[in-house]
Amino acid sequence: MDDRGALARVLRQADDEVLDLLAGLPGADLTTLLLEAMRLRAGKLSAPDVLRRYRDDRFATPASVPFGRLRRTEDNALAALPPEFEVLTLAPVAPLGTHSVLATVDQNKVVSTIRGSEVAADPTNAMALEAAHRRGGLSDPRSAEVVRLAALQRVVRAQRFGGRASFAHFALLGLVSAGRDTGNLAFERQHAVEHVRATADAVRACGAGRLELRLTVLDPRFSPVVEAIRDALPGVDVVDDPGRESGRGYYSGFCFKLYCADGDEWFDVADGGFVDWTQKLLTNRKERLIISGVGLDRLATLATEPPNAASAR
């Protein structure tokens, strides 16, 4: 049964006004109610009940990628980052709506908590909040000062993924660059090149073999951005991907995917593009933001065993 079907079934057993009542409660009151409900439910569990849930819950079981291999992959990816990026240690949760309000991701794909927050599903969303906070705190709101942030975070995705190298929770290396429109797509050209090069360097540093960069222009005005990338990455196979469906409505103007070959199969290991999140957060259409992310569990699974990394910065 899908989520809507399950909801309809529950509402048939309850008063039709229950959902509206709960959704309309002030945040503190809803938290109080749900905390008590969870306390009562937990009080009915036995230790064997918890063990059964641990065995069955895909969100709770340990990662399938060996720790040492994943740690080396993480260290190598971090060590390959340009020094301009400040590496943050993000909280494991973000404010409720961080993913659905900013990025138009269905809230059911995120693990929501009962305390008005949600488990991290992508580090770039939380870094967009931090970048907007920093940009909004500048003494000159028209400043073109660029905020570059990076973070390595273990995230949870509630939707089910199929196929090899797909996981319910996994490590992502995220990058964001936030600034202001300076005209002639100058910000876009510079930082698209920077993000694509940084993700490609990180993937190479983790022992990946053949790479293919697929570029998608979502707005014809962004064609110069693609040309700037082609000129700046001569050692990477670059192809146009006008038929890409994923990311439309999420990215704006331009997006990319980086694929790693494993035998005859290609797997996407990095993804990025421009988004309007800081425009929304700061209510300023001049704000610019590009994000990108590298899936490190997938990369550790597919790539050749990476060498010992230098210490992460």
PDB file of C-alpha atoms in Angstrom:
ATOM      1  CA  MET A   1       0.000   0.000   0.000  1.00  0.00           C
ATOM      2  CA  ASP A   2       1.388   3.458  -0.853  1.00  0.00           C
ATOM      3  CA  ASP A   3       1.625   6.318   1.655  1.00  0.00           C
ATOM      4  CA  ARG A   4      -1.644   7.925   0.574  1.00  0.00           C
ATOM      5  CA  GLY A   5      -3.457   4.606   0.795  1.00  0.00           C
ATOM      6  CA  ALA A   6      -2.079   3.981   4.273  1.00  0.00           C
ATOM      7  CA  LEU A   7      -3.131   7.471   5.353  1.00  0.00           C
ATOM      8  CA  ALA A   8      -6.652   6.955   4.026  1.00  0.00           C
ATOM      9  CA  ARG A   9      -6.914   3.659   5.919  1.00  0.00           C
ATOM     10  CA  VAL A  10      -5.846   5.301   9.187  1.00  0.00           C
ATOM     11  CA  LEU A  11      -8.239   8.208   8.739  1.00  0.00           C
ATOM     12  CA  ARG A  12     -11.132   5.818   8.123  1.00  0.00           C
ATOM     13  CA  GLN A  13     -10.497   4.396  11.585  1.00  0.00           C
ATOM     14  CA  ALA A  14     -10.236   7.800  13.229  1.00  0.00           C
ATOM     15  CA  ASP A  15     -12.233  10.990  13.280  1.00  0.00           C
ATOM     16  CA  ASP A  16     -11.840  12.846   9.975  1.00  0.00           C
ATOM     17  CA  GLU A  17     -10.797  15.964  11.872  1.00  0.00           C
ATOM     18  CA  VAL A  18      -7.878  14.295  13.678  1.00  0.00           C
ATOM     19  CA  LEU A  19      -5.318  15.048  10.957  1.00  0.00           C
ATOM     20  CA  ASP A  20      -6.358  18.698  10.651  1.00  0.00           C
ATOM     21  CA  LEU A  21      -6.313  19.032  14.437  1.00  0.00           C
ATOM     22  CA  LEU A  22      -2.796  17.629  14.743  1.00  0.00           C
ATOM     23  CA  ALA A  23      -1.451  19.638  11.797  1.00  0.00           C
ATOM     24  CA  GLY A  24      -2.968  22.809  13.230  1.00  0.00           C
ATOM     25  CA  LEU A  25      -1.530  22.504  16.744  1.00  0.00           C
ATOM     26  CA  PRO A  26       1.201  24.972  17.730  1.00  0.00           C
ATOM     27  CA  GLY A  27       4.616  23.371  17.362  1.00  0.00           C
ATOM     28  CA  ALA A  28       5.280  23.102  21.100  1.00  0.00           C
ATOM     29  CA  ASP A  29       1.864  21.535  21.753  1.00  0.00           C
ATOM     30  CA  LEU A  30       2.294  18.987  18.956  1.00  0.00           C
ATOM     31  CA  THR A  31       5.740  18.074  20.271  1.00  0.00           C
ATOM     32  CA  THR A  32       4.338  17.606  23.775  1.00  0.00           C
ATOM     33  CA  LEU A  33       1.598  15.324  22.472  1.00  0.00           C
ATOM     34  CA  LEU A  34       3.902  13.241  20.280  1.00  0.00           C
ATOM     35  CA  LEU A  35       6.557  12.918  22.970  1.00  0.00           C
ATOM     36  CA  GLU A  36       3.981  11.421  25.309  1.00  0.00           C
ATOM     37  CA  ALA A  37       2.694   9.124  22.560  1.00  0.00           C
ATOM     38  CA  MET A  38       6.242   7.871  21.898  1.00  0.00           C
ATOM     39  CA  ARG A  39       6.883   7.456  25.631  1.00  0.00           C
ATOM     40  CA  LEU A  40       3.769   5.299  25.944  1.00  0.00           C
ATOM     41  CA  ARG A  41       4.644   3.251  22.850  1.00  0.00           C
ATOM     42  CA  ALA A  42       8.224   2.714  24.010  1.00  0.00           C
ATOM     43  CA  GLY A  43       6.926   1.651  27.421  1.00  0.00           C
ATOM     44  CA  LYS A  44       5.070  -1.252  25.800  1.00  0.00           C
ATOM     45  CA  LEU A  45       8.203  -2.633  24.117  1.00  0.00           C
ATOM     46  CA  SER A  46      10.385  -5.431  25.412  1.00  0.00           C
ATOM     47  CA  ALA A  47      14.085  -5.904  24.721  1.00  0.00           C
ATOM     48  CA  PRO A  48      13.334  -8.655  22.132  1.00  0.00           C
ATOM     49  CA  ASP A  49      10.921  -6.216  20.415  1.00  0.00           C
ATOM     50  CA  VAL A  50      13.753  -3.713  20.040  1.00  0.00           C
ATOM     51  CA  LEU A  51      16.067  -6.391  18.660  1.00  0.00           C
ATOM     52  CA  ARG A  52      13.439  -7.468  16.116  1.00  0.00           C
ATOM     53  CA  ARG A  53      13.065  -3.849  14.985  1.00  0.00           C
ATOM     54  CA  TYR A  54      16.821  -3.503  14.710  1.00  0.00           C
ATOM     55  CA  ARG A  55      16.973  -6.557  12.461  1.00  0.00           C
ATOM     56  CA  ASP A  56      14.150  -5.313  10.228  1.00  0.00           C
ATOM     57  CA  ASP A  57      14.724  -1.547  10.106  1.00  0.00           C
ATOM     58  CA  ARG A  58      16.859  -0.592   7.102  1.00  0.00           C
ATOM     59  CA  PHE A  59      17.557   2.809   8.681  1.00  0.00           C
ATOM     60  CA  ALA A  60      19.073   1.263  11.826  1.00  0.00           C
ATOM     61  CA  THR A  61      21.373  -1.457  10.505  1.00  0.00           C
ATOM     62  CA  PRO A  62      25.104  -0.743  10.033  1.00  0.00           C
ATOM     63  CA  ALA A  63      26.505   0.268   6.669  1.00  0.00           C
ATOM     64  CA  SER A  64      27.414  -2.558   4.300  1.00  0.00           C
ATOM     65  CA  VAL A  65      30.632  -0.828   3.192  1.00  0.00           C
ATOM     66  CA  PRO A  66      33.608  -1.897   5.362  1.00  0.00           C
ATOM     67  CA  PHE A  67      34.620   0.854   7.786  1.00  0.00           C
ATOM     68  CA  GLY A  68      38.277   1.024   6.759  1.00  0.00           C
ATOM     69  CA  ARG A  69      37.468   1.292   3.063  1.00  0.00           C
ATOM     70  CA  LEU A  70      34.849   3.976   3.621  1.00  0.00           C
ATOM     71  CA  ARG A  71      37.109   5.945   5.960  1.00  0.00           C
ATOM     72  CA  ARG A  72      39.919   5.988   3.405  1.00  0.00           C
ATOM     73  CA  THR A  73      37.460   7.123   0.753  1.00  0.00           C
ATOM     74  CA  GLU A  74      36.232   9.934   3.013  1.00  0.00           C
ATOM     75  CA  ASP A  75      39.783  11.037   3.854  1.00  0.00           C
ATOM     76  CA  ASN A  76      40.872  11.033   0.226  1.00  0.00           C
ATOM     77  CA  ALA A  77      37.824  13.002  -0.891  1.00  0.00           C
ATOM     78  CA  LEU A  78      38.309  15.615   1.819  1.00  0.00           C
ATOM     79  CA  ALA A  79      42.039  15.916   1.104  1.00  0.00           C
ATOM     80  CA  ALA A  80      41.284  16.625  -2.567  1.00  0.00           C
ATOM     81  CA  LEU A  81      39.074  19.652  -1.847  1.00  0.00           C
ATOM     82  CA  PRO A  82      40.275  23.126  -2.854  1.00  0.00           C
ATOM     83  CA  PRO A  83      41.531  25.074   0.198  1.00  0.00           C
ATOM     84  CA  GLU A  84      38.946  27.815  -0.422  1.00  0.00           C
ATOM     85  CA  PHE A  85      36.192  25.576   0.959  1.00  0.00           C
ATOM     86  CA  GLU A  86      35.630  25.716   4.713  1.00  0.00           C
ATOM     87  CA  VAL A  87      34.809  22.230   6.015  1.00  0.00           C
ATOM     88  CA  LEU A  88      31.966  22.186   8.564  1.00  0.00           C
ATOM     89  CA  THR A  89      30.771  19.562  11.004  1.00  0.00           C
ATOM     90  CA  LEU A  90      27.023  19.603  10.508  1.00  0.00           C
ATOM     91  CA  ALA A  91      24.365  18.579  13.004  1.00  0.00           C
ATOM     92  CA  PRO A  92      22.630  15.259  12.241  1.00  0.00           C
ATOM     93  CA  VAL A  93      19.259  17.018  12.076  1.00  0.00           C
ATOM     94  CA  ALA A  94      17.926  20.155  10.390  1.00  0.00           C
ATOM     95  CA  PRO A  95      14.821  22.308  10.949  1.00  0.00           C
ATOM     96  CA  LEU A  96      11.555  20.795   9.734  1.00  0.00           C
ATOM     97  CA  GLY A  97      11.031  21.722   6.072  1.00  0.00           C
ATOM     98  CA  THR A  98      14.730  22.174   5.249  1.00  0.00           C
ATOM     99  CA  HIS A  99      14.484  19.661   2.402  1.00  0.00           C
ATOM    100  CA  SER A 100      10.876  20.079   1.232  1.00  0.00           C
ATOM    101  CA  VAL A 101      10.574  23.870   1.471  1.00  0.00           C
ATOM    102  CA  LEU A 102      13.954  24.691  -0.051  1.00  0.00           C
ATOM    103  CA  ALA A 103      14.397  21.833  -2.485  1.00  0.00           C
ATOM    104  CA  THR A 104      10.824  20.731  -3.329  1.00  0.00           C
ATOM    105  CA  VAL A 105      11.596  17.234  -2.019  1.00  0.00           C
ATOM    106  CA  ASP A 106       8.519  15.331  -0.850  1.00  0.00           C
ATOM    107  CA  GLN A 107       8.464  15.389   2.949  1.00  0.00           C
ATOM    108  CA  ASN A 108       7.751  11.641   2.958  1.00  0.00           C
ATOM    109  CA  LYS A 109      11.255  11.078   1.550  1.00  0.00           C
ATOM    110  CA  VAL A 110      12.715  12.606   4.702  1.00  0.00           C
ATOM    111  CA  VAL A 111      12.749  11.076   8.195  1.00  0.00           C
ATOM    112  CA  SER A 112      10.911  13.687  10.268  1.00  0.00           C
ATOM    113  CA  THR A 113      11.274  13.847  14.048  1.00  0.00           C
ATOM    114  CA  ILE A 114       8.688  14.742  16.677  1.00  0.00           C
ATOM    115  CA  ARG A 115      10.696  17.767  17.824  1.00  0.00           C
ATOM    116  CA  GLY A 116      10.127  19.978  14.795  1.00  0.00           C
ATOM    117  CA  SER A 117      13.199  18.769  12.952  1.00  0.00           C
ATOM    118  CA  GLU A 118      14.193  16.164  10.374  1.00  0.00           C
ATOM    119  CA  VAL A 119      17.112  13.795   9.964  1.00  0.00           C
ATOM    120  CA  ALA A 120      19.689  15.064   7.487  1.00  0.00           C
ATOM    121  CA  ALA A 121      19.034  13.818   3.958  1.00  0.00           C
ATOM    122  CA  ASP A 122      21.550  16.039   2.139  1.00  0.00           C
ATOM    123  CA  PRO A 123      24.329  18.206   3.606  1.00  0.00           C
ATOM    124  CA  THR A 124      23.869  20.897   0.959  1.00  0.00           C
ATOM    125  CA  ASN A 125      20.474  21.885   2.397  1.00  0.00           C
ATOM    126  CA  ALA A 126      21.907  22.591   5.848  1.00  0.00           C
ATOM    127  CA  MET A 127      24.914  24.351   4.312  1.00  0.00           C
ATOM    128  CA  ALA A 128      22.543  26.534   2.282  1.00  0.00           C
ATOM    129  CA  LEU A 129      21.019  27.687   5.578  1.00  0.00           C
ATOM    130  CA  GLU A 130      24.487  28.461   6.954  1.00  0.00           C
ATOM    131  CA  ALA A 131      25.528  30.218   3.731  1.00  0.00           C
ATOM    132  CA  ALA A 132      22.353  32.338   3.771  1.00  0.00           C
ATOM    133  CA  HIS A 133      22.981  33.150   7.431  1.00  0.00           C
ATOM    134  CA  ARG A 134      26.498  34.345   6.597  1.00  0.00           C
ATOM    135  CA  ARG A 135      25.493  36.206   3.458  1.00  0.00           C
ATOM    136  CA  GLY A 136      22.622  37.877   5.308  1.00  0.00           C
ATOM    137  CA  GLY A 137      24.994  39.005   8.056  1.00  0.00           C
ATOM    138  CA  LEU A 138      27.318  40.952   5.742  1.00  0.00           C
ATOM    139  CA  SER A 139      27.479  44.664   6.436  1.00  0.00           C
ATOM    140  CA  ASP A 140      26.857  45.402   2.753  1.00  0.00           C
ATOM    141  CA  PRO A 141      23.870  43.385   1.446  1.00  0.00           C
ATOM    142  CA  ARG A 142      25.143  43.976  -2.104  1.00  0.00           C
ATOM    143  CA  SER A 143      28.525  42.425  -1.354  1.00  0.00           C
ATOM    144  CA  ALA A 144      29.753  39.870  -3.885  1.00  0.00           C
ATOM    145  CA  GLU A 145      31.716  38.034  -1.174  1.00  0.00           C
ATOM    146  CA  VAL A 146      31.450  34.296  -1.823  1.00  0.00           C
ATOM    147  CA  VAL A 147      30.779  31.787   0.947  1.00  0.00           C
ATOM    148  CA  ARG A 148      32.283  28.372   0.150  1.00  0.00           C
ATOM    149  CA  LEU A 149      31.378  25.514   2.469  1.00  0.00           C
ATOM    150  CA  ALA A 150      31.922  21.764   2.482  1.00  0.00           C
ATOM    151  CA  ALA A 151      30.775  18.974   4.773  1.00  0.00           C
ATOM    152  CA  LEU A 152      30.896  15.231   5.020  1.00  0.00           C
ATOM    153  CA  GLN A 153      27.693  13.876   6.526  1.00  0.00           C
ATOM    154  CA  ARG A 154      25.947  10.536   6.890  1.00  0.00           C
ATOM    155  CA  VAL A 155      22.397  11.003   5.626  1.00  0.00           C
ATOM    156  CA  VAL A 156      19.152   9.042   5.534  1.00  0.00           C
ATOM    157  CA  ARG A 157      16.758   8.807   2.585  1.00  0.00           C
ATOM    158  CA  ALA A 158      13.305   7.410   3.337  1.00  0.00           C
ATOM    159  CA  GLN A 159      12.410   6.363  -0.214  1.00  0.00           C
ATOM    160  CA  ARG A 160      13.384   2.854  -1.270  1.00  0.00           C
ATOM    161  CA  PHE A 161      16.261   2.533  -3.712  1.00  0.00           C
ATOM    162  CA  GLY A 162      16.762  -0.493  -5.910  1.00  0.00           C
ATOM    163  CA  GLY A 163      19.832  -1.899  -7.569  1.00  0.00           C
ATOM    164  CA  ARG A 164      23.456  -2.313  -6.695  1.00  0.00           C
ATOM    165  CA  ALA A 165      25.314   0.329  -4.670  1.00  0.00           C
ATOM    166  CA  SER A 166      22.114   1.830  -3.277  1.00  0.00           C
ATOM    167  CA  PHE A 167      21.676   2.387   0.456  1.00  0.00           C
ATOM    168  CA  ALA A 168      19.119   3.669   2.980  1.00  0.00           C
ATOM    169  CA  HIS A 169      21.826   5.674   4.759  1.00  0.00           C
ATOM    170  CA  PHE A 170      25.146   6.736   3.302  1.00  0.00           C
ATOM    171  CA  ALA A 171      27.916   9.338   3.467  1.00  0.00           C
ATOM    172  CA  LEU A 172      27.772  12.388   1.215  1.00  0.00           C
ATOM    173  CA  LEU A 173      30.470  14.953   0.606  1.00  0.00           C
ATOM    174  CA  GLY A 174      28.607  18.186  -0.095  1.00  0.00           C
ATOM    175  CA  LEU A 175      29.825  21.528  -1.432  1.00  0.00           C
ATOM    176  CA  VAL A 176      28.034  24.877  -1.677  1.00  0.00           C
ATOM    177  CA  SER A 177      29.147  28.234  -3.039  1.00  0.00           C
ATOM    178  CA  ALA A 178      26.917  31.226  -2.324  1.00  0.00           C
ATOM    179  CA  GLY A 179      27.340  34.709  -3.699  1.00  0.00           C
ATOM    180  CA  ARG A 180      25.667  37.460  -5.688  1.00  0.00           C
ATOM    181  CA  ASP A 181      24.933  37.979  -9.345  1.00  0.00           C
ATOM    182  CA  THR A 182      27.698  40.153 -10.791  1.00  0.00           C
ATOM    183  CA  GLY A 183      26.463  40.108 -14.377  1.00  0.00           C
ATOM    184  CA  ASN A 184      27.320  38.224 -17.574  1.00  0.00           C
ATOM    185  CA  LEU A 185      27.002  34.846 -15.766  1.00  0.00           C
ATOM    186  CA  ALA A 186      30.393  35.510 -14.167  1.00  0.00           C
ATOM    187  CA  PHE A 187      29.465  33.819 -10.876  1.00  0.00           C
ATOM    188  CA  GLU A 188      27.884  30.894 -12.684  1.00  0.00           C
ATOM    189  CA  ARG A 189      30.812  30.262 -15.012  1.00  0.00           C
ATOM    190  CA  GLN A 190      33.477  30.503 -12.309  1.00  0.00           C
ATOM    191  CA  HIS A 191      31.758  28.387  -9.693  1.00  0.00           C
ATOM    192  CA  ALA A 192      30.326  25.764 -12.001  1.00  0.00           C
ATOM    193  CA  VAL A 193      33.878  25.080 -13.162  1.00  0.00           C
ATOM    194  CA  GLU A 194      35.100  25.055  -9.569  1.00  0.00           C
ATOM    195  CA  HIS A 195      32.441  22.575  -8.414  1.00  0.00           C
ATOM    196  CA  VAL A 196      32.812  20.223 -11.361  1.00  0.00           C
ATOM    197  CA  ARG A 197      36.584  20.211 -11.024  1.00  0.00           C
ATOM    198  CA  ALA A 198      36.387  19.697  -7.236  1.00  0.00           C
ATOM    199  CA  THR A 199      33.991  16.758  -7.513  1.00  0.00           C
ATOM    200  CA  ALA A 200      36.017  15.170 -10.315  1.00  0.00           C
ATOM    201  CA  ASP A 201      39.229  15.553  -8.281  1.00  0.00           C
ATOM    202  CA  ALA A 202      37.550  14.043  -5.213  1.00  0.00           C
ATOM    203  CA  VAL A 203      36.257  11.071  -7.194  1.00  0.00           C
ATOM    204  CA  ARG A 204      39.645  10.473  -8.824  1.00  0.00           C
ATOM    205  CA  ALA A 205      41.375  10.682  -5.444  1.00  0.00           C
ATOM    206  CA  CYS A 206      39.163   7.853  -4.209  1.00  0.00           C
ATOM    207  CA  GLY A 207      40.431   5.439  -6.851  1.00  0.00           C
ATOM    208  CA  ALA A 208      37.741   5.773  -9.519  1.00  0.00           C
ATOM    209  CA  GLY A 209      38.574   4.553 -12.996  1.00  0.00           C
ATOM    210  CA  ARG A 210      36.886   5.903 -16.114  1.00  0.00           C
ATOM    211  CA  LEU A 211      34.825   9.035 -15.535  1.00  0.00           C
ATOM    212  CA  GLU A 212      32.143  10.661 -17.647  1.00  0.00           C
ATOM    213  CA  LEU A 213      30.720  14.104 -16.971  1.00  0.00           C
ATOM    214  CA  ARG A 214      27.193  14.655 -18.266  1.00  0.00           C
ATOM    215  CA  LEU A 215      26.013  18.251 -18.591  1.00  0.00           C
ATOM    216  CA  THR A 216      22.406  19.397 -18.868  1.00  0.00           C
ATOM    217  CA  VAL A 217      21.402  22.916 -19.863  1.00  0.00           C
ATOM    218  CA  LEU A 218      17.996  23.724 -18.364  1.00  0.00           C
ATOM    219  CA  ASP A 219      17.971  27.312 -19.651  1.00  0.00           C
ATOM    220  CA  PRO A 220      19.624  28.258 -22.983  1.00  0.00           C
ATOM    221  CA  ARG A 221      21.164  31.315 -21.336  1.00  0.00           C
ATOM    222  CA  PHE A 222      23.458  28.920 -19.435  1.00  0.00           C
ATOM    223  CA  SER A 223      25.156  27.566 -22.553  1.00  0.00           C
ATOM    224  CA  PRO A 224      28.298  29.650 -21.819  1.00  0.00           C
ATOM    225  CA  VAL A 225      28.555  27.842 -18.475  1.00  0.00           C
ATOM    226  CA  VAL A 226      28.818  24.504 -20.282  1.00  0.00           C
ATOM    227  CA  GLU A 227      31.455  25.878 -22.626  1.00  0.00           C
ATOM    228  CA  ALA A 228      33.484  27.162 -19.677  1.00  0.00           C
ATOM    229  CA  ILE A 229      33.414  23.673 -18.137  1.00  0.00           C
ATOM    230  CA  ARG A 230      34.491  22.011 -21.377  1.00  0.00           C
ATOM    231  CA  ASP A 231      37.455  24.359 -21.673  1.00  0.00           C
ATOM    232  CA  ALA A 232      38.497  23.838 -18.042  1.00  0.00           C
ATOM    233  CA  LEU A 233      38.331  20.021 -17.881  1.00  0.00           C
ATOM    234  CA  PRO A 234      40.258  18.663 -20.853  1.00  0.00           C
ATOM    235  CA  GLY A 235      41.066  15.379 -19.096  1.00  0.00           C
ATOM    236  CA  VAL A 236      37.452  14.367 -18.461  1.00  0.00           C
ATOM    237  CA  ASP A 237      35.044  12.870 -21.001  1.00  0.00           C
ATOM    238  CA  VAL A 238      32.283  15.475 -21.247  1.00  0.00           C
ATOM    239  CA  VAL A 239      28.972  14.750 -22.956  1.00  0.00           C
ATOM    240  CA  ASP A 240      25.706  16.634 -23.323  1.00  0.00           C
ATOM    241  CA  ASP A 241      22.714  15.116 -21.544  1.00  0.00           C
ATOM    242  CA  PRO A 242      19.672  17.109 -22.744  1.00  0.00           C
ATOM    243  CA  GLY A 243      17.301  14.217 -22.027  1.00  0.00           C
ATOM    244  CA  ARG A 244      18.006  14.078 -18.296  1.00  0.00           C
ATOM    245  CA  GLU A 245      14.741  14.007 -16.348  1.00  0.00           C
ATOM    246  CA  SER A 246      15.946  13.860 -12.738  1.00  0.00           C
ATOM    247  CA  GLY A 247      16.637  17.235 -11.184  1.00  0.00           C
ATOM    248  CA  ARG A 248      14.240  19.239 -13.340  1.00  0.00           C
ATOM    249  CA  GLY A 249      12.337  21.529 -11.000  1.00  0.00           C
ATOM    250  CA  TYR A 250      15.093  21.016  -8.427  1.00  0.00           C
ATOM    251  CA  TYR A 251      17.986  22.635 -10.292  1.00  0.00           C
ATOM    252  CA  SER A 252      17.748  25.834 -12.303  1.00  0.00           C
ATOM    253  CA  GLY A 253      19.726  26.862 -15.371  1.00  0.00           C
ATOM    254  CA  PHE A 254      22.262  24.041 -15.402  1.00  0.00           C
ATOM    255  CA  CYS A 255      23.058  20.741 -13.687  1.00  0.00           C
ATOM    256  CA  PHE A 256      25.571  17.928 -14.028  1.00  0.00           C
ATOM    257  CA  LYS A 257      26.194  14.317 -13.103  1.00  0.00           C
ATOM    258  CA  LEU A 258      29.540  12.572 -12.822  1.00  0.00           C
ATOM    259  CA  TYR A 259      29.567   8.859 -13.643  1.00  0.00           C
ATOM    260  CA  CYS A 260      32.097   6.187 -12.725  1.00  0.00           C
ATOM    261  CA  ALA A 261      32.534   3.049 -14.836  1.00  0.00           C
ATOM    262  CA  ASP A 262      32.526  -0.367 -13.220  1.00  0.00           C
ATOM    263  CA  GLY A 263      33.120  -2.845 -15.995  1.00  0.00           C
ATOM    264  CA  ASP A 264      30.462  -2.184 -18.609  1.00  0.00           C
ATOM    265  CA  GLU A 265      28.137  -0.398 -16.176  1.00  0.00           C
ATOM    266  CA  TRP A 266      28.033   3.308 -15.377  1.00  0.00           C
ATOM    267  CA  PHE A 267      27.010   4.580 -11.935  1.00  0.00           C
ATOM    268  CA  ASP A 268      26.420   8.202 -11.001  1.00  0.00           C
ATOM    269  CA  VAL A 269      28.656   9.133  -8.075  1.00  0.00           C
ATOM    270  CA  ALA A 270      28.326  12.931  -8.048  1.00  0.00           C
ATOM    271  CA  ASP A 271      25.624  15.434  -8.856  1.00  0.00           C
ATOM    272  CA  GLY A 272      25.248  19.208  -8.762  1.00  0.00           C
ATOM    273  CA  GLY A 273      23.853  22.395 -10.220  1.00  0.00           C
ATOM    274  CA  PHE A 274      22.387  25.792  -9.477  1.00  0.00           C
ATOM    275  CA  VAL A 275      19.461  26.193  -7.077  1.00  0.00           C
ATOM    276  CA  ASP A 276      17.381  29.137  -5.873  1.00  0.00           C
ATOM    277  CA  TRP A 277      17.521  28.326  -2.171  1.00  0.00           C
ATOM    278  CA  THR A 278      19.417  31.419  -0.974  1.00  0.00           C
ATOM    279  CA  GLN A 279      17.127  33.581  -3.102  1.00  0.00           C
ATOM    280  CA  LYS A 280      14.198  32.146  -1.123  1.00  0.00           C
ATOM    281  CA  LEU A 281      15.940  32.341   2.241  1.00  0.00           C
ATOM    282  CA  LEU A 282      17.085  35.946   1.814  1.00  0.00           C
ATOM    283  CA  THR A 283      14.166  37.056  -0.417  1.00  0.00           C
ATOM    284  CA  ASN A 284      16.675  38.477  -2.876  1.00  0.00           C
ATOM    285  CA  ARG A 285      16.706  37.425  -6.529  1.00  0.00           C
ATOM    286  CA  LYS A 286      20.322  38.577  -6.890  1.00  0.00           C
ATOM    287  CA  GLU A 287      21.583  35.775  -4.631  1.00  0.00           C
ATOM    288  CA  ARG A 288      23.286  32.848  -6.336  1.00  0.00           C
ATOM    289  CA  LEU A 289      23.970  29.313  -5.084  1.00  0.00           C
ATOM    290  CA  ILE A 290      25.537  26.226  -6.633  1.00  0.00           C
ATOM    291  CA  ILE A 291      25.603  22.882  -4.826  1.00  0.00           C
ATOM    292  CA  SER A 292      27.201  19.522  -5.484  1.00  0.00           C
ATOM    293  CA  GLY A 293      27.518  16.191  -3.725  1.00  0.00           C
ATOM    294  CA  VAL A 294      29.578  13.006  -3.974  1.00  0.00           C
ATOM    295  CA  GLY A 295      28.134   9.684  -2.797  1.00  0.00           C
ATOM    296  CA  LEU A 296      31.010   8.171  -0.835  1.00  0.00           C
ATOM    297  CA  ASP A 297      29.503   4.778   0.054  1.00  0.00           C
ATOM    298  CA  ARG A 298      28.737   4.185  -3.603  1.00  0.00           C
ATOM    299  CA  LEU A 299      32.174   5.406  -4.618  1.00  0.00           C
ATOM    300  CA  ALA A 300      33.875   3.176  -2.036  1.00  0.00           C
ATOM    301  CA  THR A 301      31.908   0.221  -3.369  1.00  0.00           C
ATOM    302  CA  LEU A 302      32.646   0.835  -7.050  1.00  0.00           C
ATOM    303  CA  ALA A 303      36.121   2.354  -7.131  1.00  0.00           C
ATOM    304  CA  THR A 304      39.456   0.573  -6.907  1.00  0.00           C
ATOM    305  CA  GLU A 305      40.701   0.402  -3.327  1.00  0.00           C
ATOM    306  CA  PRO A 306      42.094   3.916  -2.753  1.00  0.00           C
ATOM    307  CA  PRO A 307      45.572   4.426  -1.362  1.00  0.00           C
ATOM    308  CA  ASN A 308      46.031   5.586   2.216  1.00  0.00           C
ATOM    309  CA  ALA A 309      44.866   9.160   2.380  1.00  0.00           C
ATOM    310  CA  ALA A 310      46.678  12.130   3.689  1.00  0.00           C
ATOM    311  CA  SER A 311      45.170  13.395   6.907  1.00  0.00           C
ATOM    312  CA  ALA A 312      41.891  15.169   6.227  1.00  0.00           C
ATOM    313  CA  ARG A 313      42.020  18.901   6.729  1.00  0.00           C
TER     314      ARG A 313
END
